Amino acid sequence: MSIEFWAIVITMSIVAMAFVAGFPNNSEWRSRKALWATMAVVPVFAIALYVDVGSPDAIGAASVHQGSRNSPVMNQVRGDQKPVGSVDSMLDGLKHRLDENPEDAGSWLLLAKSYDHLNRREEAIAAYDRAKSLGKTDTSLAAAIGDVGAQPSNSLDPLPPGLRGRVELSDEARKLVGLDDTVFVFAKESADQRMPLVAMRRSVRDLPLQFNLTDADAMIVGTHLADYEELVVTAKISRSGMANDVLEGLEALSEAVSPLADHHISLTISSKLNSSHSSSTAND
C-alpha cells in the first residue's frame, strides 16, 4: 500500500484519539473502551476507502491511458501498438510501421495529416506525396498543404508552369542507401550549370515520391520557370545532406523539357548515371 494510505490511517487515528480524550473523567472507562473500538475501526475504514478510491498515481495513469485510447489519431495508429503519451512517440510508431510496410497508403496519408496538424508543412507534403503515389488522396489535406496538382479542376485553365513527375530507386540503388539519406530534386538550364533554379529536399524514406517544382521552389526570389524554354531535372542522393555530395554516383537526369508543357518526368535513381524519360500527360 502507498504512503497516502498510511497517512490516512495515522491522521484518522489521531483525530479519533483527540475526540475520545475530550470526554469527561467520570466517563474514563467508556472513553477507553470507545478509544480501542475507534482505533480498531479506523484501519478497516481506511482500507475500504483505499480499495474504493485507489492510488492517486493510478488514477492519473488511467486518465492518461484513457485519453490516449480515445484520441482519433491513436485509434487509427494503435493497431498492435500500445497507446503512447506523446505526439512524437505516436509519430515514431507510425513511421516504424511504414518502415515495415512502406506500401501502406493509408498510413502515409495519416502521417501527412499528423504533420499538417503540427504545422510541419514540408514533412506533410512529403508524406502526402508518398500517399498520392500509392493512390491515396485527400482533397481537404491537399488544399491545406497547397498541393494544387491534387485538387479537382472545375475549369479548363492550364496548370501553372512547373516540372512534374516521379522519382524512384532502382533495386540495385536501394541496397546502397539508408532511409535517412537526403534526396535532392532540382532543375537547371543544363546539367553543367552550377546553381539550380528550383529545388526540393526530401529523404530516401519518402521514395518513391511525386514532385512538382514551381516558382515557389525557386532558389532565388523572382525566378520564373516560364522564362526558360527548356530545363533539365536531376534527382540525386546525398549522405552528408550537402547538395554537391553525391552518394555512390546515385543520381538521375531527365532530358530537356519545357516547364510550359504538361509533361510527366520519370526519374529512376541508380548507381550509374542515367537519363530518364518524360511523357506528355496533356489532357484532351
Tab-separated table of C-alpha atoms in Angstrom:
chain	number	residue	atom	x	y	z
A	1	MET	CA	0.000	0.000	0.000
A	2	SER	CA	1.185	3.523	-0.684
A	3	ILE	CA	2.336	6.302	1.622
A	4	GLU	CA	-1.012	8.003	1.066
A	5	PHE	CA	-2.782	5.029	2.668
A	6	TRP	CA	-0.712	5.118	5.868
A	7	ALA	CA	-1.059	8.886	6.064
A	8	ILE	CA	-4.843	8.452	6.024
A	9	VAL	CA	-4.704	5.804	8.790
A	10	ILE	CA	-2.445	7.873	11.079
A	11	THR	CA	-4.439	11.062	10.570
A	12	MET	CA	-7.757	9.377	11.275
A	13	SER	CA	-6.330	7.675	14.392
A	14	ILE	CA	-5.054	10.973	15.816
A	15	VAL	CA	-8.398	12.642	15.208
A	16	ALA	CA	-10.223	9.733	16.861
A	17	MET	CA	-7.990	9.776	19.971
A	18	ALA	CA	-8.355	13.534	20.302
A	19	PHE	CA	-12.119	13.194	20.099
A	20	VAL	CA	-12.288	10.444	22.747
A	21	ALA	CA	-9.811	12.241	25.044
A	22	GLY	CA	-12.246	15.102	25.321
A	23	PHE	CA	-14.777	13.010	27.238
A	24	PRO	CA	-15.278	13.887	30.987
A	25	ASN	CA	-13.251	11.964	33.674
A	26	ASN	CA	-16.293	10.141	35.054
A	27	SER	CA	-16.580	8.504	31.669
A	28	GLU	CA	-12.958	7.255	31.712
A	29	TRP	CA	-13.867	3.591	31.316
A	30	ARG	CA	-16.255	4.360	28.496
A	31	SER	CA	-13.674	6.642	26.876
A	32	ARG	CA	-11.041	3.943	26.958
A	33	LYS	CA	-13.452	1.416	25.523
A	34	ALA	CA	-14.515	3.858	22.817
A	35	LEU	CA	-10.858	4.613	22.038
A	36	TRP	CA	-9.999	0.958	21.403
A	37	ALA	CA	-13.142	0.466	19.369
A	38	THR	CA	-12.394	3.551	17.292
A	39	MET	CA	-8.778	2.535	16.694
A	40	ALA	CA	-9.956	-0.878	15.524
A	41	VAL	CA	-12.483	0.618	13.125
A	42	VAL	CA	-10.160	3.290	11.636
A	43	PRO	CA	-7.830	0.888	9.711
A	44	VAL	CA	-10.816	-1.083	8.420
A	45	PHE	CA	-12.461	2.099	7.187
A	46	ALA	CA	-9.181	3.349	5.687
A	47	ILE	CA	-8.641	0.069	3.819
A	48	ALA	CA	-12.162	0.205	2.428
A	49	LEU	CA	-11.584	3.800	1.348
A	50	TYR	CA	-8.262	2.893	-0.272
A	51	VAL	CA	-9.782	-0.017	-2.177
A	52	ASP	CA	-12.646	2.159	-3.379
A	53	VAL	CA	-10.543	5.183	-4.417
A	54	GLY	CA	-7.203	3.571	-5.177
A	55	SER	CA	-3.816	5.198	-5.627
A	56	PRO	CA	-3.829	8.809	-6.907
A	57	ASP	CA	-0.985	7.863	-9.245
A	58	ALA	CA	-3.068	5.035	-10.656
A	59	ILE	CA	-5.937	7.433	-11.282
A	60	GLY	CA	-3.633	9.802	-13.174
A	61	ALA	CA	-2.191	6.970	-15.212
A	62	ALA	CA	-5.632	5.643	-16.032
A	63	SER	CA	-6.724	9.102	-17.128
A	64	VAL	CA	-3.744	9.496	-19.469
A	65	HIS	CA	-4.229	5.976	-20.787
A	66	GLN	CA	-7.921	6.549	-21.446
A	67	GLY	CA	-7.221	9.901	-23.106
A	68	SER	CA	-4.711	8.279	-25.429
A	69	ARG	CA	-7.126	5.497	-26.327
A	70	ASN	CA	-9.865	7.970	-27.174
A	71	SER	CA	-7.616	10.135	-29.380
A	72	PRO	CA	-8.826	9.970	-33.023
A	73	VAL	CA	-5.262	9.652	-34.275
A	74	MET	CA	-4.391	6.947	-31.752
A	75	ASN	CA	-7.480	4.960	-32.735
A	76	GLN	CA	-6.079	4.711	-36.258
A	77	VAL	CA	-2.392	4.320	-35.380
A	78	ARG	CA	-2.849	1.911	-32.495
A	79	GLY	CA	-3.099	-1.414	-34.344
A	80	ASP	CA	-0.832	-3.809	-32.467
A	81	GLN	CA	0.935	-0.965	-30.701
A	82	LYS	CA	0.233	0.281	-27.210
A	83	PRO	CA	-1.060	3.850	-26.764
A	84	VAL	CA	1.699	6.355	-26.097
A	85	GLY	CA	1.838	9.523	-24.088
A	86	SER	CA	3.243	11.974	-26.614
A	87	VAL	CA	2.709	13.021	-30.196
A	88	ASP	CA	6.360	12.391	-31.024
A	89	SER	CA	6.106	8.824	-29.768
A	90	MET	CA	2.957	8.320	-31.812
A	91	LEU	CA	4.689	9.615	-34.931
A	92	ASP	CA	7.697	7.389	-34.269
A	93	GLY	CA	5.386	4.397	-34.015
A	94	LEU	CA	3.655	5.307	-37.257
A	95	LYS	CA	6.964	5.782	-39.074
A	96	HIS	CA	8.165	2.435	-37.715
A	97	ARG	CA	5.051	0.813	-39.158
A	98	LEU	CA	5.777	2.437	-42.520
A	99	ASP	CA	9.374	1.213	-42.401
A	100	GLU	CA	7.969	-2.292	-42.155
A	101	ASN	CA	5.222	-1.717	-44.729
A	102	PRO	CA	6.151	1.241	-46.982
A	103	GLU	CA	3.269	0.487	-49.357
A	104	ASP	CA	0.613	1.291	-46.721
A	105	ALA	CA	-1.010	4.277	-48.434
A	106	GLY	CA	-3.475	4.871	-45.599
A	107	SER	CA	-0.695	5.228	-43.029
A	108	TRP	CA	1.175	7.668	-45.265
A	109	LEU	CA	-1.983	9.753	-45.504
A	110	LEU	CA	-2.422	9.641	-41.721
A	111	LEU	CA	1.207	10.697	-41.257
A	112	ALA	CA	0.660	13.620	-43.629
A	113	LYS	CA	-2.420	14.734	-41.682
A	114	SER	CA	-0.494	14.485	-38.410
A	115	TYR	CA	2.352	16.628	-39.754
A	116	ASP	CA	-0.135	19.164	-41.132
A	117	HIS	CA	-1.833	19.357	-37.723
A	118	LEU	CA	1.593	20.110	-36.195
A	119	ASN	CA	2.282	22.781	-38.849
A	120	ARG	CA	5.225	20.763	-40.198
A	121	ARG	CA	4.367	21.583	-43.812
A	122	GLU	CA	7.390	20.164	-45.650
A	123	GLU	CA	7.048	16.817	-43.901
A	124	ALA	CA	3.294	16.851	-44.522
A	125	ILE	CA	3.889	17.433	-48.232
A	126	ALA	CA	6.469	14.632	-48.418
A	127	ALA	CA	4.168	12.164	-46.665
A	128	TYR	CA	1.205	13.210	-48.808
A	129	ASP	CA	3.277	12.838	-51.979
A	130	ARG	CA	4.033	9.289	-50.911
A	131	ALA	CA	0.371	8.525	-50.182
A	132	LYS	CA	-0.630	10.048	-53.508
A	133	SER	CA	1.940	7.947	-55.379
A	134	LEU	CA	0.271	4.887	-53.849
A	135	GLY	CA	-3.169	6.015	-54.991
A	136	LYS	CA	-4.437	7.624	-51.757
A	137	THR	CA	-5.594	11.252	-51.878
A	138	ASP	CA	-7.486	13.693	-49.686
A	139	THR	CA	-8.746	16.938	-51.206
A	140	SER	CA	-9.056	18.826	-47.906
A	141	LEU	CA	-5.499	17.922	-46.900
A	142	ALA	CA	-4.227	18.786	-50.374
A	143	ALA	CA	-5.809	22.228	-50.060
A	144	ALA	CA	-4.310	22.713	-46.593
A	145	ILE	CA	-0.755	21.983	-47.728
A	146	GLY	CA	-1.121	23.804	-51.045
A	147	ASP	CA	-0.952	20.764	-53.311
A	148	VAL	CA	-2.638	22.413	-56.278
A	149	GLY	CA	-1.977	19.496	-58.597
A	150	ALA	CA	-4.067	17.189	-56.419
A	151	GLN	CA	-7.186	19.348	-56.440
A	152	PRO	CA	-10.096	18.573	-58.749
A	153	SER	CA	-10.273	21.098	-61.527
A	154	ASN	CA	-13.541	22.836	-62.264
A	155	SER	CA	-12.163	24.855	-65.155
A	156	LEU	CA	-10.171	24.486	-68.332
A	157	ASP	CA	-7.393	26.762	-67.060
A	158	PRO	CA	-3.933	25.263	-67.673
A	159	LEU	CA	-1.715	24.334	-64.763
A	160	PRO	CA	0.895	26.963	-63.806
A	161	PRO	CA	4.413	26.491	-65.208
A	162	GLY	CA	6.153	23.647	-63.449
A	163	LEU	CA	8.103	20.426	-63.700
A	164	ARG	CA	6.125	17.436	-62.515
A	165	GLY	CA	6.997	13.794	-62.200
A	166	ARG	CA	8.056	10.858	-60.082
A	167	VAL	CA	11.361	9.786	-58.528
A	168	GLU	CA	12.116	6.218	-57.502
A	169	LEU	CA	15.088	3.991	-56.664
A	170	SER	CA	16.313	1.050	-58.669
A	171	ASP	CA	16.587	-2.243	-56.787
A	172	GLU	CA	20.367	-2.010	-57.044
A	173	ALA	CA	20.480	1.506	-55.619
A	174	ARG	CA	18.149	0.635	-52.747
A	175	LYS	CA	20.838	-1.663	-51.328
A	176	LEU	CA	23.316	1.219	-51.136
A	177	VAL	CA	21.273	3.835	-49.299
A	178	GLY	CA	19.858	4.444	-45.845
A	179	LEU	CA	16.367	5.700	-45.076
A	180	ASP	CA	17.730	8.961	-43.657
A	181	ASP	CA	19.912	9.804	-46.669
A	182	THR	CA	18.887	13.033	-48.396
A	183	VAL	CA	17.196	13.199	-51.798
A	184	PHE	CA	17.568	16.381	-53.844
A	185	VAL	CA	15.344	17.091	-56.848
A	186	PHE	CA	16.205	20.238	-58.782
A	187	ALA	CA	16.128	21.842	-62.224
A	188	LYS	CA	18.784	23.724	-64.205
A	189	GLU	CA	19.073	25.131	-67.701
A	190	SER	CA	21.698	22.459	-68.327
A	191	ALA	CA	23.385	19.704	-66.330
A	192	ASP	CA	26.594	21.776	-66.293
A	193	GLN	CA	25.004	24.826	-64.683
A	194	ARG	CA	26.218	25.216	-61.102
A	195	MET	CA	23.227	26.824	-59.394
A	196	PRO	CA	19.773	25.174	-59.608
A	197	LEU	CA	16.832	27.378	-60.484
A	198	VAL	CA	14.329	25.431	-58.385
A	199	ALA	CA	14.902	22.638	-55.883
A	200	MET	CA	13.272	20.474	-53.244
A	201	ARG	CA	14.715	18.291	-50.493
A	202	ARG	CA	13.325	15.020	-49.157
A	203	SER	CA	14.670	11.783	-47.647
A	204	VAL	CA	15.082	8.272	-49.034
A	205	ARG	CA	12.239	7.094	-46.810
A	206	ASP	CA	9.898	9.251	-48.944
A	207	LEU	CA	10.735	7.366	-52.151
A	208	PRO	CA	9.053	6.814	-54.476
A	209	LEU	CA	7.690	10.352	-54.494
A	210	GLN	CA	5.785	12.670	-56.773
A	211	PHE	CA	7.384	16.077	-57.281
A	212	ASN	CA	6.087	19.377	-58.611
A	213	LEU	CA	8.760	22.037	-58.989
A	214	THR	CA	7.250	25.506	-59.409
A	215	ASP	CA	8.232	29.141	-58.898
A	216	ALA	CA	7.556	28.594	-55.188
A	217	ASP	CA	10.623	26.322	-55.078
A	218	ALA	CA	12.945	28.935	-56.613
A	219	MET	CA	16.420	29.252	-55.136
A	220	ILE	CA	16.425	32.975	-55.909
A	221	VAL	CA	13.398	35.189	-55.341
A	222	GLY	CA	11.993	36.426	-58.626
A	223	THR	CA	12.862	33.320	-60.643
A	224	HIS	CA	10.081	32.353	-63.059
A	225	LEU	CA	10.125	28.995	-64.820
A	226	ALA	CA	8.068	30.461	-67.650
A	227	ASP	CA	11.124	32.494	-68.661
A	228	TYR	CA	13.011	29.333	-69.697
A	229	GLU	CA	12.407	27.317	-72.852
A	230	GLU	CA	13.862	24.051	-71.556
A	231	LEU	CA	15.180	22.736	-68.261
A	232	VAL	CA	16.875	19.557	-67.076
A	233	VAL	CA	15.617	17.896	-63.890
A	234	THR	CA	18.067	15.995	-61.692
A	235	ALA	CA	17.444	13.728	-58.715
A	236	LYS	CA	20.350	12.608	-56.558
A	237	ILE	CA	21.122	11.172	-53.141
A	238	SER	CA	23.498	12.618	-50.555
A	239	ARG	CA	24.512	11.036	-47.271
A	240	SER	CA	26.006	14.231	-45.855
A	241	GLY	CA	22.959	16.327	-46.700
A	242	MET	CA	25.050	18.592	-48.930
A	243	ALA	CA	23.736	19.160	-52.438
A	244	ASN	CA	27.180	18.874	-54.049
A	245	ASP	CA	27.851	15.489	-52.448
A	246	VAL	CA	26.518	12.525	-54.444
A	247	LEU	CA	26.432	9.128	-52.721
A	248	GLU	CA	27.964	6.362	-54.853
A	249	GLY	CA	27.083	8.293	-58.000
A	250	LEU	CA	23.388	7.801	-57.261
A	251	GLU	CA	21.564	10.285	-59.468
A	252	ALA	CA	19.306	10.524	-62.477
A	253	LEU	CA	18.799	13.219	-65.111
A	254	SER	CA	15.849	13.947	-67.322
A	255	GLU	CA	16.037	15.032	-70.911
A	256	ALA	CA	15.491	18.735	-71.535
A	257	VAL	CA	11.807	19.575	-71.081
A	258	SER	CA	9.712	22.716	-71.267
A	259	PRO	CA	8.213	23.954	-67.983
A	260	LEU	CA	5.263	25.253	-70.015
A	261	ALA	CA	4.352	21.848	-71.417
A	262	ASP	CA	2.338	19.376	-69.396
A	263	HIS	CA	4.944	16.629	-69.229
A	264	HIS	CA	5.344	13.877	-66.665
A	265	ILE	CA	9.001	13.225	-65.852
A	266	SER	CA	10.042	9.773	-64.626
A	267	LEU	CA	13.388	9.546	-62.825
A	268	THR	CA	14.893	6.271	-61.620
A	269	ILE	CA	17.984	6.709	-59.459
A	270	SER	CA	20.589	4.015	-59.990
A	271	SER	CA	24.286	3.512	-59.296
A	272	LYS	CA	25.078	4.508	-62.871
A	273	LEU	CA	24.140	7.953	-64.103
A	274	ASN	CA	21.120	7.574	-66.339
A	275	SER	CA	18.892	9.806	-68.378
A	276	SER	CA	15.223	9.217	-67.767
A	277	HIS	CA	12.275	9.982	-69.926
A	278	SER	CA	9.409	12.407	-69.810
A	279	SER	CA	5.988	11.688	-71.171
A	280	SER	CA	3.222	14.059	-72.132
A	281	THR	CA	0.157	13.938	-69.909
A	282	ALA	CA	-1.738	16.807	-71.501
A	283	ASN	CA	-5.489	16.388	-71.351
A	284	ASP	CA	-7.554	16.468	-74.485
